[in-house]
Coordinates of C-alpha atoms (C1' of nucleotides) in Angstrom, one line a residue:
Chain A
X1 CA 9.0 8.2 -1.3
X2 CA 9.5 11.9 -0.1
X3 CA 6.8 14.5 -0.5
X4 CA 7.6 16.1 -4.0
X5 CA 6.4 19.3 -2.8
X6 CA 8.8 19.2 -0.2
X7 CA 11.4 18.8 -2.4
X8 CA 10.3 21.6 -4.3
X9 CA 10.1 23.9 -1.5
X10 CA 13.0 22.9 0.7
X11 CA 15.3 21.2 -1.6
X12 CA 18.6 22.3 0.3
X13 CA 17.5 21.1 3.6
X14 CA 16.2 17.9 1.9
X15 CA 19.9 17.6 0.1
X16 CA 21.6 18.3 3.6
X17 CA 19.5 15.6 5.5
X18 CA 20.1 13.0 2.7
X19 CA 24.0 13.8 2.7
X20 CA 23.9 12.7 6.6
X21 CA 23.2 9.2 5.3
X22 CA 25.5 9.5 2.0
X23 CA 23.2 10.1 -0.8
X24 CA 24.1 13.1 -2.9
X25 CA 21.3 14.7 -4.4
X26 CA 22.1 17.0 -7.4
X27 CA 20.1 19.5 -6.8
X28 CA 20.8 21.6 -10.2
X29 CA 19.8 18.7 -11.9
X30 CA 16.5 18.3 -10.0
X31 CA 15.9 21.9 -10.4
X32 CA 16.5 21.7 -13.9
X33 CA 13.9 18.6 -14.4
X34 CA 11.4 20.1 -12.0
X35 CA 11.3 23.5 -14.1
X36 CA 10.9 21.6 -17.4
X37 CA 8.2 19.6 -15.7
X38 CA 6.2 22.8 -14.5
X39 CA 6.3 24.3 -18.0
X40 CA 5.6 21.5 -19.8
X41 CA 2.7 20.2 -17.3
X42 CA 0.8 23.5 -17.5
X43 CA 1.1 23.7 -21.2
X44 CA -0.2 20.5 -21.7
X45 CA -3.1 21.0 -19.3
X46 CA -3.7 24.3 -21.2
X47 CA -4.2 22.4 -24.2
X48 CA -5.9 19.6 -22.7
X49 CA -8.6 22.3 -21.6
X50 CA -8.9 23.9 -25.0
X51 CA -9.9 20.6 -26.6
X52 CA -12.1 19.8 -23.8
X53 CA -14.0 23.1 -24.3
X54 CA -14.1 23.1 -28.1
X55 CA -15.5 19.3 -28.0
X56 CA -18.1 20.1 -25.7
X57 CA -19.0 23.0 -28.0
X58 CA -19.2 20.8 -30.8
X59 CA -21.9 18.7 -28.9
X60 CA -24.0 21.7 -28.2
X61 CA -23.7 23.0 -31.7
X62 CA -24.8 19.8 -33.2
X63 CA -27.6 19.3 -30.5
X64 CA -28.8 23.1 -31.7
X65 CA -28.4 22.0 -35.4
X66 CA -25.7 24.5 -36.0
X67 CA -22.7 24.0 -38.6
X68 CA -19.8 22.3 -36.6
X69 CA -17.2 22.7 -39.4
X70 CA -15.4 25.7 -37.8
X71 CA -14.8 24.0 -34.7
X72 CA -13.8 21.0 -36.1
X73 CA -11.1 23.1 -38.2
X74 CA -9.9 24.7 -34.9
X75 CA -9.5 21.5 -32.8
X76 CA -7.6 19.9 -35.5
X77 CA -4.8 22.2 -35.5
X78 CA -4.8 21.2 -31.5
X79 CA -4.2 17.2 -32.1
X80 CA -0.3 17.1 -32.9
X81 CA 0.8 19.5 -30.4
X82 CA -1.3 18.1 -27.7
X83 CA -0.3 14.7 -28.6
X84 CA 3.2 15.5 -28.6
X85 CA 3.0 17.4 -25.1
X86 CA 1.5 14.6 -23.5
X87 CA 3.9 12.0 -24.6
X88 CA 6.8 14.7 -23.6
X89 CA 5.2 15.1 -20.0
X90 CA 4.6 11.2 -19.7
X91 CA 8.4 10.8 -20.3
X92 CA 9.5 13.5 -17.9
X93 CA 7.3 12.4 -15.3
X94 CA 8.4 8.8 -15.3
X95 CA 12.2 10.5 -15.1
X96 CA 11.1 12.3 -11.9
X97 CA 9.2 9.4 -10.6
X98 CA 12.6 6.9 -11.0
X99 CA 14.7 9.9 -9.0
X100 CA 12.1 9.8 -6.4
X101 CA 11.6 6.1 -6.0
X102 CA 15.3 5.6 -5.7
X103 CA 15.6 8.5 -3.0
X104 CA 15.8 7.2 0.7
X105 CA 13.8 8.3 3.3
X106 CA 15.3 11.4 5.4
X107 CA 16.8 10.3 8.7
X108 CA 15.4 11.8 11.8
X109 CA 16.9 14.2 13.9
X110 CA 17.6 12.0 16.5
X111 CA 19.5 9.6 14.3
X112 CA 23.3 9.7 15.1
X113 CA 25.6 10.5 12.4
X114 CA 27.9 7.6 11.1
X115 CA 29.3 5.4 8.3
X116 CA 28.5 1.7 9.4
X117 CA 27.4 -0.2 12.4
X118 CA 30.4 0.8 14.3
X119 CA 28.8 4.0 14.8
X120 CA 25.5 3.0 16.0
X121 CA 24.6 4.0 19.2
X122 CA 23.9 2.1 22.3
X123 CA 20.7 3.0 24.2
X124 CA 20.8 0.2 26.8
X125 CA 21.3 -3.3 27.6
X126 CA 19.3 -5.7 29.6
X127 CA 20.1 -9.2 31.3
X128 CA 23.6 -10.7 32.4
X129 CA 26.0 -12.0 30.1
X130 CA 26.5 -15.5 31.1
X131 CA 29.7 -16.7 32.3
X132 CA 30.4 -20.5 31.7
X133 CA 33.0 -22.4 33.5
X134 CA 33.8 -24.0 30.2
X135 CA 34.2 -23.1 26.7
X136 CA 31.3 -22.2 25.2
X137 CA 30.5 -24.0 21.8
X138 CA 28.4 -22.2 19.1
X139 CA 24.9 -23.4 17.9
X140 CA 26.7 -25.5 14.9
X141 CA 28.5 -27.6 17.2
X142 CA 25.8 -27.6 19.8
X143 CA 23.0 -28.5 17.4
X144 CA 25.2 -31.1 15.6
X145 CA 26.3 -32.6 18.2
X146 CA 22.7 -33.1 19.6
X147 CA 21.7 -34.4 16.2
X148 CA 19.3 -31.7 15.4
X149 CA 21.0 -29.3 13.1
X150 CA 22.3 -30.8 9.6
X151 CA 23.8 -28.4 7.3
X152 CA 25.3 -31.2 5.2
X153 CA 21.9 -32.4 4.3
X154 CA 20.6 -28.9 3.6
X155 CA 23.5 -28.5 1.1
X156 CA 22.7 -31.9 -0.5
X157 CA 19.0 -30.8 -0.9
X158 CA 19.8 -27.5 -2.1
X159 CA 23.0 -25.6 -1.4
X160 CA 24.6 -23.5 1.1
X161 CA 23.0 -21.1 3.4
X162 CA 20.0 -23.6 4.2
X163 CA 19.3 -25.7 7.3
X164 CA 17.6 -28.8 8.1
X165 CA 16.2 -29.4 11.7
X166 CA 15.4 -32.3 13.2
X167 CA 13.8 -33.9 16.7
X168 CA 13.7 -31.5 19.6
X169 CA 15.4 -28.7 17.7
X170 CA 12.8 -28.8 15.2
X171 CA 10.2 -28.5 17.8
X172 CA 12.2 -25.8 19.7
X173 CA 11.8 -23.8 16.7
X174 CA 8.2 -24.3 16.1
X175 CA 7.7 -23.5 20.0
X176 CA 9.4 -20.5 19.6
X177 CA 7.4 -19.3 17.0
X178 CA 4.1 -20.2 18.7
X179 CA 5.4 -18.7 21.8
X180 CA 6.0 -15.6 19.7
X181 CA 2.8 -15.4 18.0
X182 CA 0.6 -16.2 21.5
X183 CA 2.6 -13.2 23.4
X184 CA 1.9 -10.7 20.6
X185 CA -1.5 -11.4 19.9
X186 CA -2.7 -12.2 23.7
X187 CA -0.9 -9.3 25.3
X188 CA 0.3 -6.7 22.8
X189 CA -2.9 -6.5 20.7
X190 CA -1.7 -7.5 17.2
X191 CA -4.2 -9.2 15.1
X192 CA -2.7 -12.5 13.9
X193 CA -2.6 -12.7 9.7
X194 CA -1.9 -15.1 7.3
X195 CA -0.8 -14.0 3.9
X196 CA 1.1 -15.1 0.8
X197 CA 4.4 -15.8 0.5
X198 CA 4.6 -14.6 -3.2
X199 CA 4.0 -10.9 -3.9
X200 CA 3.6 -9.0 -7.0
X201 CA 6.0 -6.0 -8.0
X202 CA 3.7 -3.2 -6.7
X203 CA 3.7 -4.6 -3.3
X204 CA 7.7 -4.5 -3.5
X205 CA 7.2 -0.9 -4.8
X206 CA 5.4 0.1 -1.9
X207 CA 7.4 -1.0 0.9
X208 CA 10.7 0.3 -0.9
X209 CA 12.2 -3.1 -2.1
X210 CA 12.0 -1.8 -5.7
X211 CA 13.3 -0.4 -7.7
X212 CA 16.5 -0.5 -6.2
X213 CA 17.1 -3.8 -4.5
X214 CA 16.0 -6.2 -6.9
X215 CA 19.1 -8.2 -6.6
X216 CA 18.5 -9.0 -2.9
X217 CA 15.1 -10.7 -3.8
X218 CA 14.2 -14.1 -5.4
X219 CA 12.1 -13.5 -8.5
X220 CA 9.8 -16.5 -9.9
X221 CA 9.8 -17.2 -13.5
X222 CA 6.7 -16.2 -15.5
X223 CA 5.2 -12.9 -16.5
X224 CA 3.3 -12.2 -13.4
X225 CA 6.6 -10.9 -11.9
X226 CA 6.1 -12.3 -8.4
X227 CA 8.9 -12.5 -6.2
X228 CA 9.4 -14.6 -2.7
X229 CA 8.7 -12.1 0.3
X230 CA 12.1 -11.2 1.8
X231 CA 10.0 -10.4 5.0
X232 CA 6.2 -10.3 6.2
X233 CA 6.5 -6.7 6.1
X234 CA 5.8 -6.6 2.5
X235 CA 2.5 -8.3 2.3
X236 CA 1.3 -6.8 5.5
X237 CA 2.0 -3.3 5.0
X238 CA 0.5 -3.5 1.5
X239 CA -2.9 -4.7 3.0
X240 CA -3.3 -1.0 3.2
X241 CA -2.1 -0.3 -0.3
X242 CA -4.8 2.2 -2.0
X243 CA -6.8 2.0 1.1
X244 CA -8.6 4.9 3.3
X245 CA -9.0 3.7 6.9
X246 CA -11.5 5.0 9.1
X247 CA -10.2 6.6 12.1
X248 CA -11.5 3.9 14.4
X249 CA -9.8 1.3 12.9
X250 CA -6.4 2.9 14.4
X251 CA -4.0 2.0 15.7
X252 CA -3.8 -1.0 12.8
X253 CA -1.7 -3.6 14.2
X254 CA -1.3 -7.0 12.3
X255 CA 1.3 -9.8 12.8
X256 CA 2.5 -12.8 10.7
X257 CA 4.6 -15.6 11.1
X258 CA 6.4 -16.2 7.4
X259 CA 9.4 -17.8 6.0
X260 CA 11.7 -15.0 4.3
X261 CA 13.6 -15.4 1.4
X262 CA 16.7 -13.5 0.7
X263 CA 19.0 -13.9 -2.1
X264 CA 22.2 -12.4 0.2
X265 CA 23.9 -11.1 -2.9
X266 CA 26.7 -9.1 -1.8
X267 CA 27.1 -11.1 1.6
X268 CA 29.7 -13.7 0.0
X269 CA 31.9 -14.8 2.9
X270 CA 29.9 -13.0 5.4
X271 CA 28.4 -15.4 8.3
X272 CA 28.8 -18.5 6.2
X273 CA 28.8 -20.9 9.2
X274 CA 25.4 -22.0 11.0
X275 CA 21.9 -20.1 10.6
X276 CA 23.0 -16.8 11.1
X277 CA 22.3 -15.8 7.6
X278 CA 20.2 -17.9 5.7
X279 CA 18.3 -18.0 2.0
X280 CA 15.4 -19.1 3.9
X281 CA 14.4 -18.3 7.8
X282 CA 11.1 -17.8 9.8
X283 CA 10.3 -14.4 11.1
X284 CA 7.3 -13.3 13.1
X285 CA 6.6 -9.6 11.8
X286 CA 4.9 -6.8 13.7
X287 CA 3.2 -4.1 11.8
X288 CA 1.6 -1.0 12.9
X289 CA 0.1 1.8 10.8
X290 CA -0.9 4.9 12.8
X291 CA -1.5 8.6 12.7
X292 CA 1.3 10.7 11.7
X293 CA 1.5 12.3 15.4
X294 CA 1.6 8.8 16.8
X295 CA 4.5 7.4 14.9
X296 CA 7.5 7.7 17.3
X297 CA 5.2 6.6 20.4
X298 CA 4.5 3.5 18.2
X299 CA 8.1 2.7 17.3
X300 CA 8.8 2.8 20.8
X301 CA 6.0 0.5 21.8
X302 CA 6.8 -1.7 19.4
X303 CA 10.4 -2.0 19.8
X304 CA 9.2 -2.5 23.8
X305 CA 6.9 -5.7 22.3
X306 CA 10.1 -7.3 20.4
X307 CA 12.0 -6.6 23.9
X308 CA 9.5 -8.4 25.7
X309 CA 10.3 -11.9 23.7
X310 CA 13.8 -11.6 24.9
X311 CA 13.0 -10.9 28.1
X312 CA 10.7 -13.6 28.7
X313 CA 13.4 -15.8 27.2
X314 CA 15.5 -14.4 29.4
X315 CA 18.4 -13.7 26.5
X316 CA 20.4 -10.7 27.1
X317 CA 20.5 -8.0 24.6
X318 CA 21.1 -4.5 24.0
X319 CA 19.2 -1.9 21.9
X320 CA 21.0 0.2 19.4
X321 CA 20.0 3.3 17.4
X322 CA 21.2 2.8 13.8
X323 CA 23.3 5.6 12.5
X324 CA 22.7 7.3 9.2
X325 CA 25.2 5.2 7.3
X326 CA 23.6 1.8 8.5
X327 CA 19.8 3.2 8.4
X328 CA 17.9 1.1 5.7
X329 CA 16.5 2.6 2.7
X330 CA 12.9 3.4 4.1
X331 CA 13.4 4.1 7.3
X332 CA 13.6 7.6 9.0
X333 CA 14.7 6.0 12.5
X334 CA 15.6 2.4 13.2
X335 CA 16.1 0.4 16.4
X336 CA 18.3 -2.9 16.5
X337 CA 17.8 -5.4 19.0
X338 CA 21.1 -7.3 19.2
X339 CA 21.0 -10.5 21.2
X340 CA 24.5 -11.9 23.0
X341 CA 25.9 -14.8 21.4
X342 CA 28.4 -16.7 23.4
X343 CA 29.5 -18.6 20.4
X344 CA 30.7 -15.6 18.7
X345 CA 31.0 -13.6 22.2
X346 CA 29.3 -10.4 20.8
X347 CA 25.9 -8.9 20.2
X348 CA 24.1 -9.7 17.1
X349 CA 20.9 -8.2 15.2
X350 CA 18.0 -10.2 16.3
X351 CA 15.0 -7.7 15.5
X352 CA 14.9 -4.3 13.6
X353 CA 12.4 -2.0 14.7
X354 CA 11.8 1.0 12.0
X355 CA 9.7 4.0 11.8
X356 CA 9.2 5.0 8.1
X357 CA 6.9 7.9 8.9
X358 CA 4.8 8.4 5.2
X359 CA 7.6 7.3 3.2
X360 CA 6.1 3.8 2.3
X361 CA 2.5 5.0 2.9
X362 CA 3.3 7.7 0.1
X363 CA 4.3 4.9 -2.2
X364 CA 1.2 2.9 -1.7
X365 CA -1.4 5.6 -1.0
X366 CA -2.1 4.1 2.3
X367 CA -4.5 6.5 4.3
X368 CA -7.0 7.1 6.8
X369 CA -9.7 9.7 7.1
X370 CA -9.4 12.5 9.8
X371 CA -12.9 12.8 11.1
X372 CA -12.0 16.6 11.9
X373 CA -11.2 17.6 8.4
X374 CA -13.3 14.8 6.4
X375 CA -9.9 14.1 4.2
X376 CA -7.5 11.7 3.6
X377 CA -4.5 11.8 5.1
X378 CA -1.0 9.4 5.0
X379 CA -0.5 6.9 7.4
X380 CA 2.7 6.4 8.9
X381 CA 4.0 2.9 9.1
X382 CA 6.1 0.9 11.6
X383 CA 7.4 -2.5 11.7
X384 CA 9.9 -4.9 13.4
X385 CA 10.7 -8.6 13.9
X386 CA 9.2 -10.0 16.8
X387 CA 11.6 -11.8 16.4
X388 CA 13.8 -13.8 13.8
X389 CA 13.1 -17.3 14.6
X390 CA 16.4 -19.0 13.5
X391 CA 18.4 -16.4 15.1
X392 CA 16.3 -16.8 18.4
X393 CA 17.1 -20.3 18.1
X394 CA 20.6 -19.8 17.9
X395 CA 20.5 -17.8 21.0
X396 CA 18.8 -20.0 22.8
X397 CA 21.1 -23.0 22.1
X398 CA 24.4 -20.6 22.7
X399 CA 23.1 -19.3 26.1
X400 CA 21.3 -22.1 27.6
X401 CA 24.2 -24.6 26.8
X402 CA 25.7 -26.7 29.5
X403 CA 29.0 -28.3 30.3
X404 CA 27.8 -31.7 28.7
X405 CA 26.5 -30.1 25.3
X406 CA 23.0 -30.3 26.5
X407 CA 20.6 -27.5 26.4
X408 CA 18.1 -26.3 29.0
X409 CA 15.0 -25.3 27.7
X410 CA 13.7 -22.0 29.0
X411 CA 11.0 -21.8 31.3
X412 CA 8.2 -20.1 29.0
X413 CA 9.0 -22.5 26.2
X414 CA 8.4 -25.4 28.4
X415 CA 4.5 -25.9 27.9
X416 CA 5.3 -25.8 24.0
X417 CA 7.7 -28.3 24.4
X418 CA 5.4 -30.9 26.1
X419 CA 7.0 -30.1 29.7
X420 CA 10.6 -30.9 28.6
X421 CA 13.1 -29.1 30.7
X422 CA 16.6 -30.1 28.8
X423 CA 17.5 -31.2 25.4
X424 CA 20.2 -33.4 25.1
Chain B
rG1 C1' -7.2 -26.7 -18.3
rG2 C1' -12.6 -25.9 -21.0
rA3 C1' -17.2 -22.6 -21.5
rG4 C1' -20.2 -18.6 -19.8
rA5 C1' -21.1 -13.8 -17.0
rG6 C1' -19.2 -9.6 -14.8
rA7 C1' -15.8 -5.4 -13.2
rU8 C1' -18.7 2.1 -12.3
rG9 C1' -18.2 6.6 -6.0
rG10 C1' -17.8 3.4 1.4
rC11 C1' -21.8 0.3 0.0
rA12 C1' -25.7 -1.5 -3.2
rG13 C1' -26.8 0.0 -8.5
rA14 C1' -28.4 2.9 -13.2
rG15 C1' -26.1 4.8 -17.5
rC16 C1' -28.3 6.4 -25.2
rG17 C1' -20.3 8.2 -28.2
rG18 C1' -22.0 14.8 -26.8
rU19 C1' -23.1 20.4 -21.1
rU20 C1' -22.2 12.8 -17.1
rG21 C1' -17.2 13.0 -12.2
rA22 C1' -21.6 10.1 -13.1
rA23 C1' -29.2 8.9 -11.7
rU24 C1' -31.3 6.6 -7.7
rG25 C1' -31.2 4.1 -3.0
rC26 C1' -28.2 3.0 1.6
rA27 C1' -24.6 4.9 4.8
rC28 C1' -22.1 9.3 6.5
rC29 C1' -22.1 14.7 7.9
rG30 C1' -24.7 19.7 8.8
rG31 C1' -29.5 22.0 9.5
rU32 C1' -35.1 22.4 10.4
rC33 C1' -38.5 19.9 13.8
rU34 C1' -38.3 17.8 19.2
rU35 C1' -37.3 18.3 26.5
rG36 C1' -34.0 14.3 23.9
rA37 C1' -34.1 10.5 20.3
rA38 C1' -36.4 8.6 16.3
rA39 C1' -39.2 9.6 11.9
rA40 C1' -40.1 13.6 8.1
rC41 C1' -38.1 17.6 5.6
rC42 C1' -33.7 20.8 3.6
rG43 C1' -28.7 20.9 2.3
rG44 C1' -23.9 18.5 1.6
rC45 C1' -20.8 14.1 0.6
rA46 C1' -14.7 10.4 -4.7
rA47 C1' -9.6 10.4 -5.5
rG48 C1' -5.1 12.0 -7.3
rG49 C1' -2.4 15.9 -9.5
rG50 C1' -1.3 21.1 -11.2
rU51 C1' -1.3 26.2 -10.0
rU52 C1' -1.3 29.4 -5.6
rA53 C1' 0.3 32.4 0.4
rA54 C1' -4.1 29.3 0.3
rU55 C1' -7.3 23.3 3.7
rA56 C1' -10.1 29.8 -1.5
rG57 C1' -10.8 29.6 -6.7
rC58 C1' -9.4 27.8 -11.5
rC59 C1' -7.6 23.6 -14.6
rC60 C1' -6.0 18.5 -15.5
rU61 C1' -6.7 13.1 -14.8
rU62 C1' -9.1 8.9 -13.1
rC63 C1' -15.7 4.7 -14.1
rC64 C1' -10.2 -2.8 -13.3
rU65 C1' -5.4 -2.1 -15.9
rG66 C1' -2.8 -0.9 -20.6
rG67 C1' -3.3 0.1 -25.9
rG68 C1' -6.5 1.9 -29.9
rU69 C1' -11.0 4.8 -32.9
rU70 C1' -12.9 9.7 -32.4
rC71 C1' -13.2 16.9 -32.3
rG72 C1' -15.0 14.2 -28.2
rA73 C1' -15.3 7.4 -24.5
rA74 C1' -17.7 4.7 -18.2
rU75 C1' -20.3 3.7 -23.4
rC76 C1' -17.0 1.4 -29.4
rC77 C1' -12.3 -1.9 -30.6
rC78 C1' -7.8 -4.8 -29.1
rA79 C1' -4.6 -7.1 -25.2
rG80 C1' -4.3 -8.2 -20.0
rU81 C1' -5.9 -8.8 -14.6
rC82 C1' -9.0 -10.1 -11.3
rU83 C1' -14.2 -12.0 -9.4
rC84 C1' -18.4 -15.2 -10.1
rU85 C1' -21.0 -19.7 -12.6
rC86 C1' -20.5 -24.5 -14.7
rC87 C1' -17.3 -28.8 -16.4
rG88 C1' -12.5 -31.1 -15.7
rC89 C1' -8.4 -31.9 -12.7
rC90 C1' -6.5 -31.7 -7.8
rA91 C1' -3.8 -30.8 -1.7

RNA sequence: GGAGAGAUGGCAGAGCGGUUGAAUGCACCGGUCUUGAAAACCGGCAAGGGUUAAUAGCCCUUCCUGGGUUCGAAUCCCAGUCUCUCCGCCA
């Protein structure tokens, strides 16, 4: 959520920045709504003040044994007007809040303008794109031939966009997860965390999935309003909701390995083959919360942590800065890590690292106490995948494949695979 | 699932329908004392919002959440959430 004070004071500037990402802010409508809010709020609070003053007077008069009837008469006339004003104010503030909750974050100045992923800016590439002396297969052909990937079984058990893994590939999936967890906890300073895979609506409002993106989520039946998590970002970041951290707890760095559940509404026909786009996939998620002035450094650092996974796995990748049109709702700046997939002959997203500034923190009142002032200040939140496990498995299969259809095991994974060097 | 108890400031813990945003203790911050520290003593110390140039004043809201009663609710009523204890069931 954007700072309401920023909107009041710099509306045109905010509108200009929002326009960069294709969000049209009706400044006249906002101004009109805001003017009404101001009037109504001032009037309501005046009435409340009057009522409070008289009521206290009644208490005193009664204690002194005086006649309270004149005071009762005076306050009686207030009643209806106050009630009406309070109700109107509540409605109006609800409208303003809805508007604010539906407004995306402002893109950082360093974010390139653009319409879609074609306008993203490549920052750097790493690794050699492998040259094969045979026609490389994609992960589906490789996995099915190895007997480790079974999409037909998954379709029978559940439906499309699910996977069943067997044997060495299932183990490779687990090995990748363990490798990532160990790397980030021992070398990058994240605290391993176990979280619920279902969250309530307040948590989803906090990170920005609600109210606008309900159709992307799986909602469970029942009164509670629980949803399956689309990413561990939701439970991890919401650990800080309604909290005030002491300064010595910063930077706050946590990580979790969880399954992620996405309805993929609106993705019909997209990436229908294989494991690229599933309703359920595993991910190791990195989350940081830091002081405002540290957040862009933290974004670089966290992106580097995700890159380290790819480097240690020796998978070629590139880093792109998402353009304004491709930027996620809550993010001010996002780097995508795209891994090279020989089966598709292109780079595909495998991690997304974002700085949300105080956008999420304001929604969830996540603060830290500045010892210099003694006052709470909003945190800045940063997160990124480190990495999406399923897509990493795809990348390993396709980049490490051999002519005979076997797959070499990356060096760093061998300890997690009981020393196995080759999957055949 | 059944029965009972509870939810108050960073923590512990008082609180009669009326000058209670809330006693007291601990923690924390500042000061006095001290070579320094501790102790002792003095003072300060919730959050969110509005107004405003203001991080100054003033005002509003908040004692789990949402309704209600009342001139006035932390205190009374209703519904819900969560925690604890006992019983049942269970990985």
